[in-house]
Amino acid sequence: MKNLALITAFLILFGSAVSQSRKQLPEVVISNGKYELHVDGKPFLMLGAQLWNSSAWPSITDKFWVQLRQLNANTLEAPIYWQNIEPELGRFNFKELDNLILSARKENLKLVLLWFASWKNGNSYYTPPWVQENTEKYARMLNASGEELMVLSAVSKENLEADKRAFVEVIRHIKSIDSDEQTVIMIQVQNEPGSLGTDRDYSPAANKLFDGEVPHTLVSGLKKQRGSWTHVFGVDAPEAFNAYYIANYINEIAKAGQTVYDLPMFANAWSRENLFHRPGDYPSGGPTSNMLELWKAAAPNLDFLSPDLYVGNPNAFQDLCKKYDRTDNMLLIPETGNGVSFARYHFYAIGNHHAKGVAVYGIDPFHADPHDKQNLDKLDDRFNDISANYKLLSKATQKILSLQREDKLKAAGEEQGLIEQLINFENYDVLFEFGYPTYKERGRQSGRVLIGQLSENEFLLIGFDAKFKFRPTYGSGFTKAEYVLVEEGYFEGETWVRERIWNGDETYHSTLRSQGSLLKIRLRKVKSALGGPARANFEQN
């Protein structure tokens, strides 16, 4: 009996240890009505970098970790290629995938894997040779002239089953080597899917479906009346047709993968907001802004849909963020450009549109001169401002996410012709002035700020190259805001750690520095003198 009691106690303790060691899988959740990405059981802000398309090979990946460290990223987005994973039908190769996962784990980086398979940028160049060379079995799209395109047909069951089978093997392998450590936190299923060069598939099989009725599940999900594609969607019928079959195809692949290992999965879009906005000029049928409702109805297993954003206009950038920051969709931006303009735009996405992650494209020195050792051994200067962002943001990620959740976080930035910006909060107005420091490079708009209201009289400022002034809300009976305490520091989780106190010249000039400042500011509102305009306004109300 004594031995039995000891064995029982051991099993209980062993079971408890196993239970405690088993991590919660990454997931997309809704908290306080807002989407969140949870990693290791807590909210996660992805500060990411994406590789060049053909760089996920050990000969390159083994050399760029120094750049990622200098970037201060916490996540690497890396493509994995169907043509490499399954070079021959039914024979799978995971050597490069293993190297990528193990290396990222050693570097303490999270991984988002990008499945380059049936679609990559509106084409199908990453399919295996045995798919490309057998177009009778693995059908391609045709354009309206009957010309065969290098794009797999989304109405082909053979294409779907081949891609799905390979994807499931990839997911099964990831689970076998990574379920304990969870280096891989998400999967992007395909890359910028759709068809370049045609608005829809005009193959005989596709034409037959297009001539029929819109599937009942789709019209029901969109709350539309039943009818033909043209009757239901009008001029957008070809693109809607393409979008439905591509979304359904990708959804089936994601669903099969999630059955094996339930990681968050998403699809990304080549944005349509350029040139003439015509399907086929951009990949027709992808999760573009005009097809989001349809994709949501046709691909319910995808956790979210994402825009790849390279637009140089700040208003256009924020407009696209707004379109994807929806009550039924989490905003995460897997690709952006580099340089100081996108450093500002990252702040806009996080501060004004609840983005749970951003990533800059092309971090590895793939295009550097191989004889220029300096360029291979350090971060390219084009990424310096993104690096500064990530370094500063990493000091307050949990607080940033909690302010997002409470809708108490906003962003401001320096744009051409915009030298000041007024931000309104409860009880306070905050004026940011740009153009500082005066010695910086002419025309370089580097001013950018995140500001969050921590409590009635307390604010968090995160930013670069901007002056700030606080005033009580006009008409409140107060005309002046005094600094009670200005602290520079960082957060450990949600706990503030003070490094120093600002006073004297620092508070007199109230300037966020070029290398970045993270401040916690406590204010005191001062009443106006009797008869002052704010007092009079206050008394009238």
XYZ file of C-alpha atoms in Angstrom:
541
model
C 0.000 0.000 0.000
C 2.847 2.334 0.830
C 4.456 1.707 -2.596
C 1.108 2.230 -4.303
C 0.696 5.572 -2.518
C 4.171 6.649 -3.626
C 3.484 5.636 -7.213
C 0.167 7.496 -7.181
C 1.807 10.643 -5.780
C 4.510 10.427 -8.439
C 1.961 10.100 -11.249
C 0.018 13.084 -9.927
C 3.156 15.207 -9.733
C 4.323 14.023 -13.153
C 0.935 14.733 -14.704
C 0.891 18.193 -13.111
C 4.378 18.963 -14.460
C 3.399 17.849 -17.968
C 0.217 19.915 -17.796
C 2.143 23.012 -16.674
C 4.803 22.554 -19.348
C 2.278 22.215 -22.177
C 2.010 25.628 -23.812
C -1.168 27.180 -25.010
C -1.173 27.350 -28.796
C -0.980 30.761 -30.465
C -4.473 32.011 -31.249
C -6.497 34.973 -32.409
C -8.985 35.974 -29.704
C -11.462 38.756 -29.034
C -10.986 40.740 -25.825
C -13.209 43.676 -24.895
C -14.603 43.600 -28.415
C -11.119 43.897 -29.964
C -9.012 41.298 -31.740
C -5.763 40.156 -30.169
C -3.014 37.780 -31.210
C -1.979 35.625 -28.258
C 1.404 33.919 -28.169
C 2.542 31.902 -25.152
C -0.836 32.680 -23.584
C -0.561 36.478 -23.642
C -1.137 39.335 -26.131
C 1.617 39.690 -28.711
C 2.660 42.613 -30.895
C 4.521 41.326 -33.936
C 7.544 43.447 -34.877
C 8.518 41.572 -37.977
C 10.833 41.214 -40.929
C 10.135 39.308 -44.124
C 12.758 37.679 -46.311
C 13.162 38.191 -50.011
C 11.144 35.591 -51.916
C 13.998 33.200 -52.716
C 16.056 33.594 -49.546
C 14.804 30.801 -47.269
C 17.815 28.609 -47.983
C 20.592 27.802 -45.473
C 23.212 29.382 -47.719
C 21.431 32.693 -47.099
C 19.550 32.245 -43.824
C 22.700 31.240 -41.971
C 24.152 34.686 -42.751
C 21.418 37.213 -41.981
C 20.723 36.720 -38.275
C 22.986 39.680 -37.471
C 20.663 41.903 -39.522
C 17.625 40.639 -37.629
C 19.297 41.316 -34.289
C 20.172 44.848 -35.411
C 16.592 45.344 -36.591
C 15.320 44.512 -33.062
C 12.624 42.301 -34.594
C 10.787 39.680 -32.562
C 9.414 37.739 -35.558
C 10.739 36.478 -38.879
C 8.400 35.870 -41.809
C 9.928 33.286 -44.129
C 8.625 31.545 -47.246
C 8.552 27.770 -47.620
C 8.229 26.392 -51.113
C 6.010 23.575 -52.374
C 8.502 22.910 -55.175
C 11.187 22.227 -52.531
C 8.950 20.508 -49.965
C 7.608 17.950 -52.474
C 10.101 17.797 -55.363
C 8.604 14.486 -56.481
C 5.022 13.385 -56.007
C 4.692 11.873 -52.519
C 8.363 12.432 -51.552
C 8.812 15.158 -48.966
C 11.882 17.165 -48.000
C 11.988 19.157 -44.753
C 15.732 19.799 -44.455
C 15.539 23.549 -45.161
C 12.381 23.953 -43.059
C 14.078 22.262 -40.094
C 17.117 24.506 -40.430
C 14.888 27.579 -40.501
C 12.878 26.597 -37.417
C 15.875 25.503 -35.354
C 17.896 28.605 -36.286
C 15.038 30.983 -35.459
C 14.549 29.194 -32.145
C 18.245 29.586 -31.339
C 17.933 33.307 -32.099
C 14.857 33.563 -29.838
C 12.692 34.676 -32.749
C 9.144 33.660 -33.563
C 8.371 32.435 -37.080
C 5.519 33.124 -39.468
C 5.752 30.679 -42.356
C 4.511 31.710 -45.799
C 3.245 28.785 -47.893
C 4.290 29.512 -51.487
C 2.314 26.917 -53.411
C -0.694 27.280 -55.736
C -0.379 31.061 -55.688
C 2.429 33.489 -55.203
C 1.801 37.070 -56.360
C -0.985 36.102 -58.747
C 0.996 33.302 -60.419
C 1.939 29.676 -59.709
C 5.712 29.687 -60.163
C 6.416 27.848 -56.884
C 4.545 24.661 -57.821
C 6.676 21.506 -58.222
C 7.887 20.478 -61.692
C 5.563 17.462 -61.697
C 2.646 19.911 -61.413
C 3.948 22.406 -63.961
C 4.695 19.736 -66.551
C 1.333 17.960 -66.354
C -1.216 20.632 -67.230
C -3.774 18.049 -68.340
C -4.066 16.791 -64.774
C -3.190 20.010 -62.949
C -5.260 22.477 -64.923
C -4.377 26.110 -65.380
C -6.511 29.180 -65.803
C -7.227 30.471 -69.290
C -7.799 34.122 -70.116
C -10.750 35.365 -72.188
C -8.799 34.670 -75.391
C -8.236 31.044 -74.402
C -4.543 31.570 -73.635
C -3.106 29.339 -70.911
C -1.651 31.258 -67.971
C 0.919 30.244 -65.380
C -1.853 30.224 -62.763
C -3.437 27.068 -61.355
C -7.172 26.813 -61.797
C -9.079 27.154 -58.532
C -11.970 25.027 -59.826
C -9.706 21.973 -60.242
C -10.131 19.313 -57.560
C -6.786 17.778 -58.588
C -4.985 21.050 -57.883
C -6.685 21.465 -54.532
C -6.020 17.930 -53.347
C -2.349 18.031 -54.372
C -1.721 21.342 -52.582
C -3.731 20.287 -49.540
C -1.895 16.971 -49.216
C 1.486 18.710 -49.237
C 0.338 21.410 -46.816
C -0.948 18.833 -44.334
C 2.422 17.059 -44.419
C 4.143 20.377 -43.702
C 1.836 21.098 -40.766
C 2.250 17.565 -39.422
C 6.024 17.963 -39.552
C 5.926 21.379 -37.846
C 3.840 19.886 -35.059
C 6.275 16.997 -34.625
C 9.337 19.221 -34.138
C 7.859 22.440 -32.746
C 4.725 21.803 -30.670
C 6.670 22.106 -27.404
C 8.714 25.227 -28.226
C 6.171 26.856 -30.589
C 8.696 28.819 -32.607
C 6.170 28.852 -35.464
C 3.218 31.028 -34.434
C 1.251 31.487 -37.674
C 0.936 30.288 -41.247
C 0.156 32.433 -44.266
C -1.654 30.106 -46.673
C -0.413 31.068 -50.170
C 0.927 34.523 -50.989
C -1.079 37.292 -52.665
C -3.426 34.796 -54.329
C -5.390 35.594 -57.462
C -4.756 35.768 -61.177
C -2.593 38.307 -62.939
C -3.522 38.856 -66.573
C -7.189 37.891 -66.346
C -10.195 38.888 -64.269
C -11.297 35.252 -63.953
C -10.634 31.722 -65.080
C -12.112 31.157 -68.579
C -11.344 27.444 -68.791
C -14.270 25.226 -69.931
C -14.765 23.930 -66.379
C -14.814 27.473 -64.999
C -17.142 28.752 -67.737
C -19.655 26.038 -66.918
C -19.685 27.118 -63.268
C -19.854 30.804 -64.176
C -22.884 30.170 -66.389
C -24.700 28.573 -63.449
C -26.076 30.062 -60.253
C -23.991 31.525 -57.459
C -23.655 28.827 -54.764
C -26.372 29.104 -52.138
C -23.859 29.206 -49.258
C -22.308 32.354 -50.720
C -25.507 34.288 -51.444
C -26.781 33.300 -48.018
C -23.576 34.451 -46.327
C -23.707 37.760 -48.187
C -27.468 38.123 -47.645
C -28.096 38.441 -51.389
C -30.827 37.058 -53.625
C -30.077 33.910 -55.612
C -29.216 34.179 -59.280
C -26.440 34.033 -61.858
C -23.038 35.532 -61.165
C -23.800 38.481 -63.412
C -27.235 38.993 -61.849
C -25.875 38.928 -58.295
C -22.580 40.812 -58.772
C -23.025 42.845 -61.963
C -19.803 44.248 -63.402
C -17.828 42.636 -60.547
C -19.077 39.140 -61.439
C -15.792 37.833 -62.970
C -13.718 38.972 -59.984
C -16.300 37.731 -57.486
C -16.363 34.340 -59.235
C -12.571 34.082 -59.056
C -12.567 35.239 -55.426
C -15.133 32.667 -54.331
C -13.312 29.671 -55.803
C -9.878 30.848 -54.683
C -11.123 31.636 -51.160
C -12.896 28.280 -50.923
C -9.744 26.503 -52.207
C -7.517 28.203 -49.622
C -10.076 27.661 -46.867
C -10.064 23.907 -47.551
C -6.269 23.843 -47.273
C -6.276 25.845 -44.026
C -9.049 23.704 -42.548
C -7.133 20.503 -43.282
C -3.976 21.933 -41.708
C -5.786 23.178 -38.600
C -7.223 19.699 -38.061
C -3.638 18.486 -37.615
C -2.201 21.464 -35.704
C -4.437 24.412 -34.938
C -2.194 27.394 -35.575
C -3.627 30.755 -36.704
C -3.820 30.886 -40.491
C -4.410 33.842 -42.773
C -4.303 35.076 -46.364
C -2.727 38.263 -47.666
C -3.605 40.572 -50.534
C -1.797 42.469 -53.254
C -3.725 45.714 -52.802
C -5.947 46.880 -55.646
C -5.568 50.574 -54.754
C -3.155 51.465 -57.538
C -3.227 52.277 -61.236
C -6.717 51.679 -62.724
C -8.021 49.359 -59.963
C -8.897 46.700 -62.541
C -8.901 42.962 -61.730
C -6.099 41.283 -63.616
C -3.858 44.346 -63.256
C -3.661 43.148 -59.654
C -4.265 39.461 -58.776
C -8.002 39.119 -59.380
C -9.842 37.111 -56.765
C -7.515 37.796 -53.828
C -8.691 39.169 -50.454
C -8.584 42.745 -51.714
C -10.540 45.508 -50.000
C -13.511 45.168 -52.375
C -13.723 41.379 -51.851
C -13.432 41.208 -48.065
C -17.110 40.434 -47.439
C -17.010 37.621 -49.982
C -13.798 36.152 -48.545
C -15.225 36.272 -45.029
C -18.219 34.255 -46.228
C -16.208 31.807 -48.365
C -13.186 31.218 -46.089
C -14.398 31.053 -42.462
C -11.409 28.959 -41.340
C -8.962 31.788 -42.011
C -8.367 33.734 -38.795
C -7.886 37.043 -40.612
C -7.142 38.671 -43.953
C -4.205 41.021 -44.411
C -3.113 43.759 -46.811
C 0.438 44.031 -48.090
C 1.025 47.783 -48.052
C 3.560 49.606 -50.168
C 1.506 52.726 -50.949
C 3.571 55.858 -50.426
C 0.681 58.180 -49.647
C -0.013 58.360 -45.891
C -3.742 58.939 -46.381
C -4.028 55.967 -48.735
C -2.045 53.844 -46.258
C -4.362 54.714 -43.382
C -7.440 54.237 -45.555
C -6.368 50.674 -46.313
C -5.632 50.030 -42.635
C -9.142 51.212 -41.808
C -10.675 48.865 -44.395
C -9.015 45.806 -42.826
C -9.430 46.894 -39.185
C -12.971 45.556 -38.921
C -15.289 44.119 -36.323
C -14.845 40.761 -38.078
C -11.141 41.046 -38.948
C -7.850 41.614 -37.139
C -5.402 43.982 -38.803
C -1.890 42.614 -39.232
C 0.344 43.897 -42.047
C 2.768 41.187 -43.239
C 4.600 43.349 -45.785
C 5.547 47.017 -45.974
C 8.301 49.058 -47.536
C 11.290 50.379 -45.616
C 12.674 53.823 -44.842
C 11.507 56.646 -42.618
C 8.095 57.013 -44.290
C 7.118 53.438 -43.423
C 8.517 53.921 -39.927
C 5.834 56.619 -39.562
C 3.210 54.447 -41.210
C 3.889 51.610 -38.753
C 2.991 54.015 -35.957
C -0.245 54.973 -37.737
C -1.213 51.319 -38.133
C -0.549 50.500 -34.480
C -1.849 53.730 -32.958
C -4.869 54.502 -35.127
C -5.968 51.126 -36.484
C -5.274 48.490 -33.803
C -2.632 46.647 -35.883
C -1.362 43.579 -34.051
C 1.741 43.370 -36.148
C 3.801 44.956 -38.895
C 6.678 43.613 -40.958
C 9.198 45.222 -43.272
C 10.076 43.389 -46.479
C 13.484 42.352 -47.795
C 15.582 42.375 -44.629
C 18.288 39.938 -45.769
C 21.241 41.221 -47.841
C 20.224 39.098 -50.837
C 20.771 41.930 -53.292
C 23.952 43.272 -51.695
C 27.251 43.074 -53.525
C 28.804 39.795 -52.250
C 32.238 41.452 -52.375
C 31.055 44.282 -50.098
C 31.566 42.532 -46.769
C 30.328 45.550 -44.784
C 26.898 45.341 -46.422
C 26.696 41.640 -45.624
C 27.642 42.076 -41.977
C 25.363 44.913 -40.921
C 21.815 46.125 -41.315
C 21.231 48.125 -44.475
C 20.771 51.817 -43.641
C 17.334 51.761 -45.274
C 16.065 49.865 -42.233
C 17.516 52.144 -39.534
C 14.249 53.920 -38.753
C 12.316 50.655 -38.567
C 15.030 49.328 -36.239
C 14.654 52.391 -34.005
C 10.880 51.852 -33.958
C 11.192 48.221 -32.925
C 13.741 48.999 -30.211
C 11.429 51.582 -28.655
C 8.179 49.671 -29.115
C 9.661 46.529 -27.574
C 9.926 48.437 -24.288
C 6.146 48.808 -24.027
C 4.403 46.125 -26.110
C 1.982 44.898 -23.427
C 0.991 48.442 -22.469
C 0.533 49.381 -26.135
C -1.776 46.415 -26.628
C -3.828 47.209 -23.520
C -4.223 50.833 -24.686
C -5.332 49.563 -28.106
C -7.914 47.361 -26.398
C -9.315 50.354 -24.515
C -9.262 52.646 -27.598
C -6.925 55.022 -25.753
C -3.993 54.934 -28.175
C -3.434 57.358 -31.072
C -0.663 58.243 -33.507
C 0.654 61.406 -35.135
C 3.369 61.923 -37.702
C 5.293 64.475 -39.701
C 4.206 64.647 -43.334
C 4.963 66.978 -46.215
C 3.381 70.339 -45.396
C 2.245 69.102 -41.972
C 4.308 70.787 -39.257
C 1.885 70.302 -36.369
C -0.936 67.992 -35.393
C -3.543 68.303 -32.640
C -4.722 65.132 -30.892
C -7.800 65.157 -28.652
C -8.227 63.024 -25.555
C -10.634 63.038 -22.656
C -9.846 66.178 -20.610
C -6.766 67.131 -22.640
C -5.662 68.322 -26.080
C -2.105 67.512 -27.151
C -0.263 69.500 -29.798
C 2.690 67.914 -31.583
C 5.084 70.120 -33.532
C 7.508 68.619 -36.035
C 10.697 69.677 -37.719
C 12.983 68.862 -34.782
C 15.856 68.675 -34.381
C 16.633 71.589 -36.687
C 19.950 70.031 -37.731
C 18.379 66.904 -39.259
C 18.521 66.242 -42.993
C 16.347 68.648 -44.995
C 13.103 67.080 -46.145
C 13.434 64.099 -43.820
C 10.062 63.640 -42.128
C 11.148 61.611 -39.108
C 8.700 62.907 -36.481
C 6.359 60.171 -35.296
C 4.533 59.585 -32.036
C 2.304 57.107 -30.268
C 0.363 58.599 -27.375
C -1.888 56.767 -24.958
C -4.002 57.987 -22.048
C -3.170 55.870 -18.996
C -5.594 57.612 -16.625
C -7.379 60.954 -16.305
C -4.152 62.929 -15.847
C -1.510 60.500 -17.045
C -0.149 59.794 -20.532
C 2.361 57.552 -22.280
C 4.453 59.061 -25.098
C 6.544 56.960 -27.483
C 8.233 58.729 -30.344
C 10.905 60.578 -32.252
C 11.696 64.163 -33.296
C 8.614 65.990 -32.049
C 7.762 68.678 -29.517
C 4.667 68.215 -27.372
C 2.348 70.526 -25.440
C -0.617 69.622 -23.251
C -3.634 71.796 -22.493
C -6.889 71.011 -20.727
C -9.893 70.656 -23.020
C -11.215 74.041 -24.110
C -14.291 75.042 -22.099
C -13.439 72.804 -19.152
C -12.670 75.715 -16.791
C -8.928 74.943 -16.936
C -6.413 76.702 -19.173
C -3.061 75.246 -18.263
C -1.507 71.836 -17.721
C 1.459 71.548 -15.356
C 3.948 68.705 -15.409
C 3.764 66.933 -12.059
C 6.176 64.204 -13.083
C 7.850 63.282 -16.383
C 9.609 59.916 -16.261
C 11.643 58.137 -18.905
C 11.720 54.356 -18.713
C 10.164 51.165 -20.000
C 7.620 48.487 -19.126
C 8.227 44.981 -17.910
C 4.894 43.526 -18.904
C 2.455 46.078 -17.474
C 4.851 47.260 -14.739
C 6.567 50.613 -15.252
C 10.318 50.791 -14.639
C 11.707 54.320 -14.277
C 15.173 55.070 -15.636
C 15.280 58.814 -14.971
C 13.130 61.908 -14.358
C 12.889 64.731 -16.904
C 12.884 68.271 -15.570
C 14.399 71.673 -16.325
C 15.491 71.951 -19.951
C 13.984 68.597 -20.883
C 10.449 69.563 -19.836
C 10.879 73.192 -20.904
C 11.673 72.110 -24.473
C 9.458 68.979 -24.306
C 11.154 67.343 -27.279
C 11.179 63.655 -28.118
C 14.733 62.815 -29.137
C 16.034 61.544 -32.472
C 17.044 58.216 -30.945
C 13.552 57.890 -29.469
C 11.945 58.650 -26.135
C 9.493 56.670 -24.011
C 7.886 58.883 -21.370
C 5.235 58.544 -18.696
C 3.767 61.964 -17.921
C 1.574 63.013 -14.991
C -0.248 66.320 -15.320
C -2.180 68.775 -13.168
C -4.907 70.979 -14.611
C -4.780 74.639 -13.531
C -7.949 76.752 -13.378
C -8.150 79.945 -15.371
C -8.500 83.382 -13.813
C -12.042 84.702 -13.361
C -13.324 86.295 -16.520
C -10.969 84.341 -18.779
C -12.474 82.926 -21.954
C -12.261 79.301 -20.842
C -13.928 80.182 -17.523
C -16.677 82.133 -19.250
C -17.307 79.251 -21.617
C -17.340 76.833 -18.718
C -19.872 78.951 -16.778
C -22.134 79.228 -19.821
C -22.276 75.463 -20.019
